[in-house]
mmCIF file of N, CA and C in Angstrom:
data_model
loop_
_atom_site.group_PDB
_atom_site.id
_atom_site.type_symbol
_atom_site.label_atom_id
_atom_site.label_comp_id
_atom_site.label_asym_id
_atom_site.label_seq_id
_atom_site.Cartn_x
_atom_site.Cartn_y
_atom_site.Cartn_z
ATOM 1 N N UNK A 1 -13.916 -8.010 -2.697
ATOM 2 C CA UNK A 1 -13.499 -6.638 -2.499
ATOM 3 C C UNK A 1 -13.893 -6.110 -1.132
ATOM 4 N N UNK A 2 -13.661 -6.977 -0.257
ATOM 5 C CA UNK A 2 -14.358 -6.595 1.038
ATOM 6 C C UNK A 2 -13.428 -5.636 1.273
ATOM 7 N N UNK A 3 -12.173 -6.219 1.024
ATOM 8 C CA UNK A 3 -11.023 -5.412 1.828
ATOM 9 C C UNK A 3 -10.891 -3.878 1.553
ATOM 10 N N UNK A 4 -11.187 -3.827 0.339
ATOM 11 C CA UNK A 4 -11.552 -2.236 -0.470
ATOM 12 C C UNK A 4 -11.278 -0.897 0.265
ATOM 13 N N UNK A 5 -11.055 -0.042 0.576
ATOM 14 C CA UNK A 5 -11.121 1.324 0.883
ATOM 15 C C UNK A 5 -11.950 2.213 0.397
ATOM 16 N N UNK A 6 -12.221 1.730 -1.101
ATOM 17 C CA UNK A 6 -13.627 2.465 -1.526
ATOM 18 C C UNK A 6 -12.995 4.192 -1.928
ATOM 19 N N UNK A 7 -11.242 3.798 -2.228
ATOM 20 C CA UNK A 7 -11.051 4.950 -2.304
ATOM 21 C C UNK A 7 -11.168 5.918 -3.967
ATOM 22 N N UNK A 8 -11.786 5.151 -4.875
ATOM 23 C CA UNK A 8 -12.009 5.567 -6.248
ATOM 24 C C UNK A 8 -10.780 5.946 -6.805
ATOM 25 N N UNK A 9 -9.270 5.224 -6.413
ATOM 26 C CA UNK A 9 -8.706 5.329 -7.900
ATOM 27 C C UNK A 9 -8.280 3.816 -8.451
ATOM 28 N N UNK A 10 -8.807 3.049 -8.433
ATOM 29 C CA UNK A 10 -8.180 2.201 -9.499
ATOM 30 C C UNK A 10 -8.431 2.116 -10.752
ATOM 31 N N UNK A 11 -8.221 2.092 -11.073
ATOM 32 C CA UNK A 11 -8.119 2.065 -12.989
ATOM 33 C C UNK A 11 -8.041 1.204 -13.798
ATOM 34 N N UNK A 12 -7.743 -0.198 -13.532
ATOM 35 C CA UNK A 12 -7.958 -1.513 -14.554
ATOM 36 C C UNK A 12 -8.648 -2.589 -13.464
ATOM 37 N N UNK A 13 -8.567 -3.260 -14.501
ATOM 38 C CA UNK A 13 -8.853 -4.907 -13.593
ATOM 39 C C UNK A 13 -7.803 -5.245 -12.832
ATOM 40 N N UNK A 14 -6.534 -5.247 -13.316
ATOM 41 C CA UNK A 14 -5.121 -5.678 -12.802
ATOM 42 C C UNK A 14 -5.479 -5.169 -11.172
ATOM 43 N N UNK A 15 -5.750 -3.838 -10.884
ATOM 44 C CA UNK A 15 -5.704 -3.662 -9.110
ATOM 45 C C UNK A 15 -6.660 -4.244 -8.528
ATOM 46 N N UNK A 16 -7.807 -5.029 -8.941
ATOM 47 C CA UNK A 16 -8.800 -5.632 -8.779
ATOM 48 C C UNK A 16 -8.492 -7.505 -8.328
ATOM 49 N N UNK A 17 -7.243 -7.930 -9.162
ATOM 50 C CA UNK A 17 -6.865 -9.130 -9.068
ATOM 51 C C UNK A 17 -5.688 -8.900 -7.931
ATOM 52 N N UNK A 18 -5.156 -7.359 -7.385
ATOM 53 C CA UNK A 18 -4.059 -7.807 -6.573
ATOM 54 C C UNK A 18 -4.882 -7.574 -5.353
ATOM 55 N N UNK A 19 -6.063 -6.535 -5.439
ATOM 56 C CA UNK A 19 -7.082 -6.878 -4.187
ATOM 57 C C UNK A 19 -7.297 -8.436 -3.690
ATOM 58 N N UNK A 20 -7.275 -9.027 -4.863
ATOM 59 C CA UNK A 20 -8.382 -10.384 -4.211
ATOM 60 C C UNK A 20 -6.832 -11.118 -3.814
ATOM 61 N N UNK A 21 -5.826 -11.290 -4.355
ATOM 62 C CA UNK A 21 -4.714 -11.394 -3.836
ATOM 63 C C UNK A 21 -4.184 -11.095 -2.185
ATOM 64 N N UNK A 22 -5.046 -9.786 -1.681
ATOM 65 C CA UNK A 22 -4.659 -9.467 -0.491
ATOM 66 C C UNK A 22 -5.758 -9.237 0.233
ATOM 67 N N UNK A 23 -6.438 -10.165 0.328
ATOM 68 C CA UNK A 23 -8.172 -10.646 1.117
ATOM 69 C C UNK A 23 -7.456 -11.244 2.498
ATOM 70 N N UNK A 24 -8.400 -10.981 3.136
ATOM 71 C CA UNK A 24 -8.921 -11.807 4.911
ATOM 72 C C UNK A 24 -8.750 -13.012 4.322
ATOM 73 N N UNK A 25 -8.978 -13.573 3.919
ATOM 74 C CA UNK A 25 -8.863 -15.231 3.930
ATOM 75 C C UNK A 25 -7.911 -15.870 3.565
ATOM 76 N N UNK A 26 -7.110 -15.396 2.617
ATOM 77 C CA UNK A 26 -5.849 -15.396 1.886
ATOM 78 C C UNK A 26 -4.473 -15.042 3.692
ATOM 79 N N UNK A 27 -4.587 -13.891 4.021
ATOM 80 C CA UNK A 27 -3.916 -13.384 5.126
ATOM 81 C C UNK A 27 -3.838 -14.851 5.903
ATOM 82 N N UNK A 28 -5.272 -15.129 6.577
ATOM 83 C CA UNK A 28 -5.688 -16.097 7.862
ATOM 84 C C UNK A 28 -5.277 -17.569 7.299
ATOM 85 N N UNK A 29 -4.993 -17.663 5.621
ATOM 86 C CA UNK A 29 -4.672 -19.132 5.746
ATOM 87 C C UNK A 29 -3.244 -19.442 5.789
ATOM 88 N N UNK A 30 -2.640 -18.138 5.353
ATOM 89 C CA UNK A 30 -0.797 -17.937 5.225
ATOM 90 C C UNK A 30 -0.790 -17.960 6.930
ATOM 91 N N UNK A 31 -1.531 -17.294 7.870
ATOM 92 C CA UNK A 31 -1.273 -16.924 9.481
ATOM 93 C C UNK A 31 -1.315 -18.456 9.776
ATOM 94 N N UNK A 32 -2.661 -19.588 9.875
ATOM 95 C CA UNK A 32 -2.281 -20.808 10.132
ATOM 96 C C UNK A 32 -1.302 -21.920 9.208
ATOM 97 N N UNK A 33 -0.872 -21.506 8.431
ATOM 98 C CA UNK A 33 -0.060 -22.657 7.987
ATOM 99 C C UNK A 33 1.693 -21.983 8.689
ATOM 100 N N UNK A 34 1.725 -20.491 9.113
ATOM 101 C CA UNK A 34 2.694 -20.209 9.764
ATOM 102 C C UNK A 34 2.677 -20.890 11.188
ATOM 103 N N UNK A 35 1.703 -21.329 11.484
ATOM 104 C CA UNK A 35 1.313 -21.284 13.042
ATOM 105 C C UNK A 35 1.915 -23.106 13.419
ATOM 106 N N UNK A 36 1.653 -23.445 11.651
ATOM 107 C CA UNK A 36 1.720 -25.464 11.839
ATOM 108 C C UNK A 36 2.540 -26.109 11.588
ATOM 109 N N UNK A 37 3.881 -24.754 10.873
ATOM 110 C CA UNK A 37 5.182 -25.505 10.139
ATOM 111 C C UNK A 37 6.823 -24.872 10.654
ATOM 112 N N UNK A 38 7.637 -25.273 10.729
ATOM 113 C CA UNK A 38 8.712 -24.864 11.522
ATOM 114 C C UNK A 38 8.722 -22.944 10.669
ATOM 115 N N UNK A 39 9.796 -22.305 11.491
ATOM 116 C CA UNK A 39 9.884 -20.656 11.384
ATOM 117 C C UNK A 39 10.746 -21.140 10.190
ATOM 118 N N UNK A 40 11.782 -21.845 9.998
ATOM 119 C CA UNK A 40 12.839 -21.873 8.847
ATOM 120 C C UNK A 40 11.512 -22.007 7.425
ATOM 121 N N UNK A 41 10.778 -22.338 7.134
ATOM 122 C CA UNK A 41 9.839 -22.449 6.312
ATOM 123 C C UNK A 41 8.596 -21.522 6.044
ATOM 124 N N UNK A 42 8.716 -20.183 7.381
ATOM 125 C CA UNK A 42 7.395 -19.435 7.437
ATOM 126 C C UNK A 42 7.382 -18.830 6.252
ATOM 127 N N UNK A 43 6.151 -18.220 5.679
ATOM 128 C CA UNK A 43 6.296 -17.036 4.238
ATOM 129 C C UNK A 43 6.150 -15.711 5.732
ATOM 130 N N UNK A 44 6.627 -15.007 4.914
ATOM 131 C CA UNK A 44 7.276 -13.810 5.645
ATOM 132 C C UNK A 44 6.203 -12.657 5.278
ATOM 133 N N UNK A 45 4.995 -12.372 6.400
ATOM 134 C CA UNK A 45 3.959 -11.406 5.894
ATOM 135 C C UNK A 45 4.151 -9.475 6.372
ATOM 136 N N UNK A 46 4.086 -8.855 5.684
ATOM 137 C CA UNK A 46 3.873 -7.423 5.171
ATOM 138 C C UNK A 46 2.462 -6.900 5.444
ATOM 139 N N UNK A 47 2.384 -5.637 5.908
ATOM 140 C CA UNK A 47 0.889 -5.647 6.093
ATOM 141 C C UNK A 47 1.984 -4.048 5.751
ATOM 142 N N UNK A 48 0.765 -2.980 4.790
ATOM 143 C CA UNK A 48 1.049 -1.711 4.704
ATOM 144 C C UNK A 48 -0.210 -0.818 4.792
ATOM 145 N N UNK A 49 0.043 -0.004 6.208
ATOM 146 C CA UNK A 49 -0.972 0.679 6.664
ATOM 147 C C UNK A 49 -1.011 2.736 5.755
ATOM 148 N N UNK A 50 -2.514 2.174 5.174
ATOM 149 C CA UNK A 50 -2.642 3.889 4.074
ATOM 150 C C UNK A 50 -2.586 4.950 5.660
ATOM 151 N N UNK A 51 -2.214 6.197 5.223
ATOM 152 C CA UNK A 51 -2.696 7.062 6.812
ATOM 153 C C UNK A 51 -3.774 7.124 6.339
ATOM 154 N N UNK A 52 -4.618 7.262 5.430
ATOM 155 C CA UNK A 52 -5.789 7.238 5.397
ATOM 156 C C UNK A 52 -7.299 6.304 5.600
ATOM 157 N N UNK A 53 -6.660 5.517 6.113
ATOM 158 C CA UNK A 53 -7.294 5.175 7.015
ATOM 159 C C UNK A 53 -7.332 4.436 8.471
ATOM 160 N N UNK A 54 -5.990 5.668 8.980
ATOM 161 C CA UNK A 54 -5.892 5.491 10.495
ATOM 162 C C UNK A 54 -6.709 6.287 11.101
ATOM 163 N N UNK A 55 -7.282 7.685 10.456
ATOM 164 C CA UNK A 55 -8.554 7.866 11.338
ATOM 165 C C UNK A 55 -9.558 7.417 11.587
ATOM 166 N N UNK A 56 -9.954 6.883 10.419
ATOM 167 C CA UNK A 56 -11.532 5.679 10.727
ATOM 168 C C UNK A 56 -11.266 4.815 12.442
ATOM 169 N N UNK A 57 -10.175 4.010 12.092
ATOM 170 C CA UNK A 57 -10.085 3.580 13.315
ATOM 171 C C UNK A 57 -9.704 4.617 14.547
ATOM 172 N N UNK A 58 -9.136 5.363 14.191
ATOM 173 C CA UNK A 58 -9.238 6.325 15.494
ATOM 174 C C UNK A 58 -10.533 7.308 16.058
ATOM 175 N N UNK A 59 -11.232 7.283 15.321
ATOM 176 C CA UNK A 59 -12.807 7.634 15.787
ATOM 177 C C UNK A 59 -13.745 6.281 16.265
ATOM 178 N N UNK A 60 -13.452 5.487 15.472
ATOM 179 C CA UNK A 60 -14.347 4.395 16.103
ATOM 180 C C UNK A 60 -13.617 3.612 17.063
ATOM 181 N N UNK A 61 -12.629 4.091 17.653
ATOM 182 C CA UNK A 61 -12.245 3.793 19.216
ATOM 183 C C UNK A 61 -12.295 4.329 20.149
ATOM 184 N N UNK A 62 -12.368 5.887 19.632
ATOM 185 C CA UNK A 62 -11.873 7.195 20.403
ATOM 186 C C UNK A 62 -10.644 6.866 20.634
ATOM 187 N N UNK A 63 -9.916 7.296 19.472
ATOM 188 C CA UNK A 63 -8.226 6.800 20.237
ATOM 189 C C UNK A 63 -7.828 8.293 19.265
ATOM 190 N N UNK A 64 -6.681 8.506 19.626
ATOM 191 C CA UNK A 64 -5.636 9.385 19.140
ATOM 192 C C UNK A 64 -5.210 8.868 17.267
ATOM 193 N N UNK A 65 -5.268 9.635 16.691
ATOM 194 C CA UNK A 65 -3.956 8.909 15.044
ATOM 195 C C UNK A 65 -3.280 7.995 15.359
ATOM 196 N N UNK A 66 -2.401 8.350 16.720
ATOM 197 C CA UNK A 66 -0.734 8.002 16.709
ATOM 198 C C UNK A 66 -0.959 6.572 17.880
ATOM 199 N N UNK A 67 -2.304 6.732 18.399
ATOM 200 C CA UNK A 67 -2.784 5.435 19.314
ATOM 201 C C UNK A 67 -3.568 4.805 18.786
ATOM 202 N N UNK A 68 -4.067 4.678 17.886
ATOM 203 C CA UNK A 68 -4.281 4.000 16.648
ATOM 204 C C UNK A 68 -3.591 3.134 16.069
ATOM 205 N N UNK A 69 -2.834 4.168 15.139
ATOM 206 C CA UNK A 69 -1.746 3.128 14.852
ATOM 207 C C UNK A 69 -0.891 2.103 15.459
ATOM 208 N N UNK A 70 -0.647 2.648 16.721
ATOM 209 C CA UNK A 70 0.451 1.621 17.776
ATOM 210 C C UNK A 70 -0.642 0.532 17.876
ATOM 211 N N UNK A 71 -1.674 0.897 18.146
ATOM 212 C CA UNK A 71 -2.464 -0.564 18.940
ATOM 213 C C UNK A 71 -2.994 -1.270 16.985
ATOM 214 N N UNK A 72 -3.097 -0.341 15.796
ATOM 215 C CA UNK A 72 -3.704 -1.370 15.006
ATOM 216 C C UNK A 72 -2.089 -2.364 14.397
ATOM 217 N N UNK A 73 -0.620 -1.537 14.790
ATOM 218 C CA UNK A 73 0.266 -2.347 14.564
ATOM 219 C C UNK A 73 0.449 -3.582 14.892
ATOM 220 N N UNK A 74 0.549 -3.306 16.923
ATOM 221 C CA UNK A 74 0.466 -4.358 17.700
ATOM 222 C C UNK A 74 -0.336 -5.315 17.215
ATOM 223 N N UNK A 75 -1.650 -5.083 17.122
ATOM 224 C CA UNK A 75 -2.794 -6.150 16.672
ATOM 225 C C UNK A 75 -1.972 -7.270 15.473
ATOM 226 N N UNK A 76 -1.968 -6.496 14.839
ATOM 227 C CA UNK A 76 -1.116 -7.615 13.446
ATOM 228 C C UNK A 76 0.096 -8.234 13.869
ATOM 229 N N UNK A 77 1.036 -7.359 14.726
ATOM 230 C CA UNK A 77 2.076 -8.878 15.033
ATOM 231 C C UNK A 77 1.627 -9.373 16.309
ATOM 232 N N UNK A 78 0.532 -9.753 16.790
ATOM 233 C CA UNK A 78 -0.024 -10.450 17.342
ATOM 234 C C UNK A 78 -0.569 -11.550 16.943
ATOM 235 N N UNK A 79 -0.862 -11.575 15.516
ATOM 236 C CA UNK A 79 -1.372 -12.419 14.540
ATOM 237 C C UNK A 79 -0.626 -12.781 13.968
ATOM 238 N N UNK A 80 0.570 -12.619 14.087
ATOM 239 C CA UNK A 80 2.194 -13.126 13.164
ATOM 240 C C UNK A 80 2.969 -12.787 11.990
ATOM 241 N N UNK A 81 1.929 -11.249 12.102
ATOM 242 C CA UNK A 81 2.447 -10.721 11.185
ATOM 243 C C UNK A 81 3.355 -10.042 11.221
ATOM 244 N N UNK A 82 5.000 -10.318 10.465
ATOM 245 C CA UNK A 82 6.210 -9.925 10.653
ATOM 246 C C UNK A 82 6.761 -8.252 10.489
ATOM 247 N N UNK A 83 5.783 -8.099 9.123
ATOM 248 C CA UNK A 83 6.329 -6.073 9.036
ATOM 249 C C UNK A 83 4.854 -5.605 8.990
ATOM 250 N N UNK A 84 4.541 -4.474 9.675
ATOM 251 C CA UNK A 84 3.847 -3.431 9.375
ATOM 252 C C UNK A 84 4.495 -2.089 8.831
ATOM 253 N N UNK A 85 4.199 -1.753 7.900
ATOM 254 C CA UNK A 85 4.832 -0.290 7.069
ATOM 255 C C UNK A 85 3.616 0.415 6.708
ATOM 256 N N UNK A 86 3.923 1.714 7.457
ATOM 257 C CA UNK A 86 2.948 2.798 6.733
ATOM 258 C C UNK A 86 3.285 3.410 5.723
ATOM 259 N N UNK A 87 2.789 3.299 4.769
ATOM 260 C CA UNK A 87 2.817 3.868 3.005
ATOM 261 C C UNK A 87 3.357 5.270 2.836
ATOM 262 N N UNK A 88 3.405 6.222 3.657
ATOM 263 C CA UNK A 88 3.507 7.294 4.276
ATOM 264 C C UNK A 88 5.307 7.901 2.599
ATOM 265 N N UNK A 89 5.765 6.692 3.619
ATOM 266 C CA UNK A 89 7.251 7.042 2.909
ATOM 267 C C UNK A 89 6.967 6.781 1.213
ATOM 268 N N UNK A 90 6.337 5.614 0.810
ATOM 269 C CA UNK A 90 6.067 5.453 -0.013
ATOM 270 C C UNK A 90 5.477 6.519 -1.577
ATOM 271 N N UNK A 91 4.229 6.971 -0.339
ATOM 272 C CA UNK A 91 3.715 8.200 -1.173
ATOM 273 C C UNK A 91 4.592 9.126 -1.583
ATOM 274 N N UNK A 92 5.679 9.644 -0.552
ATOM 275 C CA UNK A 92 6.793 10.298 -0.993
ATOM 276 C C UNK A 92 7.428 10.598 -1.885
ATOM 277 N N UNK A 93 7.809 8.729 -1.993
ATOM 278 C CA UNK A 93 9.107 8.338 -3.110
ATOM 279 C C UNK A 93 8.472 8.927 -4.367
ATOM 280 N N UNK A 94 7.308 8.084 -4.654
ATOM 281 C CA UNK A 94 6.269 8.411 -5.984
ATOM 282 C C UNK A 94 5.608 9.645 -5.710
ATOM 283 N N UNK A 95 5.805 10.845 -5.476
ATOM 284 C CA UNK A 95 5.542 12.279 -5.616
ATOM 285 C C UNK A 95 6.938 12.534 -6.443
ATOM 286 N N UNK A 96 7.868 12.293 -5.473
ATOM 287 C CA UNK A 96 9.393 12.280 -5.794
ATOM 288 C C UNK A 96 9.595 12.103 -7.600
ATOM 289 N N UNK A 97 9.536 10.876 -7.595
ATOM 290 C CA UNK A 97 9.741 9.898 -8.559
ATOM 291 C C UNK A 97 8.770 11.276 -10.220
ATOM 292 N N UNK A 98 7.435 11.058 -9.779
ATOM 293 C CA UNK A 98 6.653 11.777 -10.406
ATOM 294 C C UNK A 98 6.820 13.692 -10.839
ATOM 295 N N UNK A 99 7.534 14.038 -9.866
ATOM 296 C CA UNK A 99 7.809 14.799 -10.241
ATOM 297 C C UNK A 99 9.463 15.225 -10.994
ATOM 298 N N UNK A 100 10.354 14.401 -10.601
ATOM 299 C CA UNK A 100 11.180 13.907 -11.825
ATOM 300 C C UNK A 100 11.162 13.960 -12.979
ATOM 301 N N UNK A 101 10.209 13.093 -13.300
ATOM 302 C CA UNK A 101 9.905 12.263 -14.611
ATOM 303 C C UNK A 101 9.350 13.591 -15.594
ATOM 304 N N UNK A 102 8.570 14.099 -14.256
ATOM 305 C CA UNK A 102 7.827 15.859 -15.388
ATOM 306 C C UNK A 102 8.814 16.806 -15.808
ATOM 307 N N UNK A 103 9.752 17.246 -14.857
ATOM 308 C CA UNK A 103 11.077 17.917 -15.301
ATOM 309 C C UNK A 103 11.592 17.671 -16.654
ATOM 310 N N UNK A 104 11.849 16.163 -16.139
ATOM 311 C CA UNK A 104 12.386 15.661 -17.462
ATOM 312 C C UNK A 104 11.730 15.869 -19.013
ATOM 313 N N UNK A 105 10.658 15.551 -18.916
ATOM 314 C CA UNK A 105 9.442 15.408 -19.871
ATOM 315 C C UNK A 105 9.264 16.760 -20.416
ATOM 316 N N UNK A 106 9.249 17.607 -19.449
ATOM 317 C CA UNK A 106 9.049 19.775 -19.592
ATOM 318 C C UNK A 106 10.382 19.732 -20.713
ATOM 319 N N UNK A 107 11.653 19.452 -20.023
ATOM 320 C CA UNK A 107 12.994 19.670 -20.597
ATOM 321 C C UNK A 107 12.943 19.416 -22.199
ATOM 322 N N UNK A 108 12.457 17.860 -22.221
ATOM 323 C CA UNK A 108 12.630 17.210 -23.736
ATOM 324 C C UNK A 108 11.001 18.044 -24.544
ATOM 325 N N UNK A 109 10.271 18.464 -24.411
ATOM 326 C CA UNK A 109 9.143 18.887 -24.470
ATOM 327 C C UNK A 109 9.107 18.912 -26.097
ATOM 328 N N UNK A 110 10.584 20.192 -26.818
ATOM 329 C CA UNK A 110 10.750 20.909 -27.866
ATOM 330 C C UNK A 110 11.685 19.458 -28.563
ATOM 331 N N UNK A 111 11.803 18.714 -28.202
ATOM 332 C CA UNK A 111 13.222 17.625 -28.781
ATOM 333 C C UNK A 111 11.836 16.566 -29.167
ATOM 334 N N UNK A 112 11.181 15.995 -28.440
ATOM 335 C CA UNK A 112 10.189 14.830 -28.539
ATOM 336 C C UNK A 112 9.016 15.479 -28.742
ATOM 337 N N UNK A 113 8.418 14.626 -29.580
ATOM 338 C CA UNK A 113 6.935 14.758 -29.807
ATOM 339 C C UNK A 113 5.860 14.364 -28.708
ATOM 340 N N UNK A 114 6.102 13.697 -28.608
ATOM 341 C CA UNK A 114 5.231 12.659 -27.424
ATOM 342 C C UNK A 114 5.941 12.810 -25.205
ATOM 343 N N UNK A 115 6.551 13.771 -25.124
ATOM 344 C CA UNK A 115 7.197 14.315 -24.059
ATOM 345 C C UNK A 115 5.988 14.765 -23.154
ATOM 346 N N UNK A 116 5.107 15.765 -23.486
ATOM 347 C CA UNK A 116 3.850 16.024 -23.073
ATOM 348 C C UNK A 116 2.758 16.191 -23.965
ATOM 349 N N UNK A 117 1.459 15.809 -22.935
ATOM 350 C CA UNK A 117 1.307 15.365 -21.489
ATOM 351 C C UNK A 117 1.689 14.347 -21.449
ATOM 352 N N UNK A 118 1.942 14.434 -19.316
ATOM 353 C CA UNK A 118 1.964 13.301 -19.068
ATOM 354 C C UNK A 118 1.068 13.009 -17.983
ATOM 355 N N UNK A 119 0.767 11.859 -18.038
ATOM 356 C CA UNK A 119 -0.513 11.134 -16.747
ATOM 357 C C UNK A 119 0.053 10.803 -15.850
ATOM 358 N N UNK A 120 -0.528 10.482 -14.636
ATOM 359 C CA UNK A 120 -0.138 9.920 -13.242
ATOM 360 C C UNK A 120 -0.897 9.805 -12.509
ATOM 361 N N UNK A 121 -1.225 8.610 -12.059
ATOM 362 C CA UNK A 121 -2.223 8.564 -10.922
ATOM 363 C C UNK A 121 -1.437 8.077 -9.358
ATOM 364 N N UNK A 122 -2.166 7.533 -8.138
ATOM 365 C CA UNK A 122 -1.523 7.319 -7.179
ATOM 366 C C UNK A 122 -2.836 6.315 -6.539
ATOM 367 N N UNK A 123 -2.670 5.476 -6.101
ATOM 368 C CA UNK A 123 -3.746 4.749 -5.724
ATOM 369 C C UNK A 123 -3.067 4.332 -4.049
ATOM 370 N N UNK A 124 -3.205 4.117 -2.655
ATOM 371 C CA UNK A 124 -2.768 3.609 -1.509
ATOM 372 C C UNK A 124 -2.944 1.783 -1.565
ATOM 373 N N UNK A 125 -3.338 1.729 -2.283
ATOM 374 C CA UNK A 125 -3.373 0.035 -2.511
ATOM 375 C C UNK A 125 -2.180 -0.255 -2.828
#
């Protein structure tokens, strides 16, 4: 759990096994076996940056948010890594999505028993 954020929402084991799934060592051994086998064969790596924690690195550089991000992007496809995406849009969709689902849920409220409550969490992992 090095990789962690330490941001207190996960909620089962399951986000615990896709952490160890997306470890430093795991990354660096997919980066050299990209580095040793033709491009028609590379696995194709994703890196998705939380905004929350583009300021950490922007204080411990003294850099700007937005110079931050450019240089912690650069850094990764420097290392061969093909997409960087900030979660940004993401969080969106699932506000979006989440608040949908409550409409809906308010609407059927008097029709269904089990309509409300409803739960939702949001984790940047």
């Amino acid at each position: 759990l090095s990789d962690c954020l330490a941001c207190d929402n996960c909620m089962t084991s399951e986000e615990g096994a896709r952490v160890f799934q997306q470890n430093q060592k795991e990354l660096f051994r997919v980066l050299n076996l990209n580095k040793k086998c033709d491009t028609s064969k590379h696995k194709v790596l994703a890196v998705s940056i939380c905004p929350q924690s583009l300021p950490y690195f922007a204080a411990k550089f003294n850099l700007s948010v937005n110079d931050a991000a450019k240089r912690l992007c650069g850094f990764l496809k420097s290392l061969g890594v093909h997409y960087v995406f900030d979660t940004t849009i993401a969080a969106d969709f699932s506000i979006l999505e989440s608040q949908r689902e409550f409409v809906q849920r308010y609407q059927r409220r008097n029709q269904e028993e089990h309509a409300l409550p409803m739960f939702a969490s949001a984790c940047p992992g």
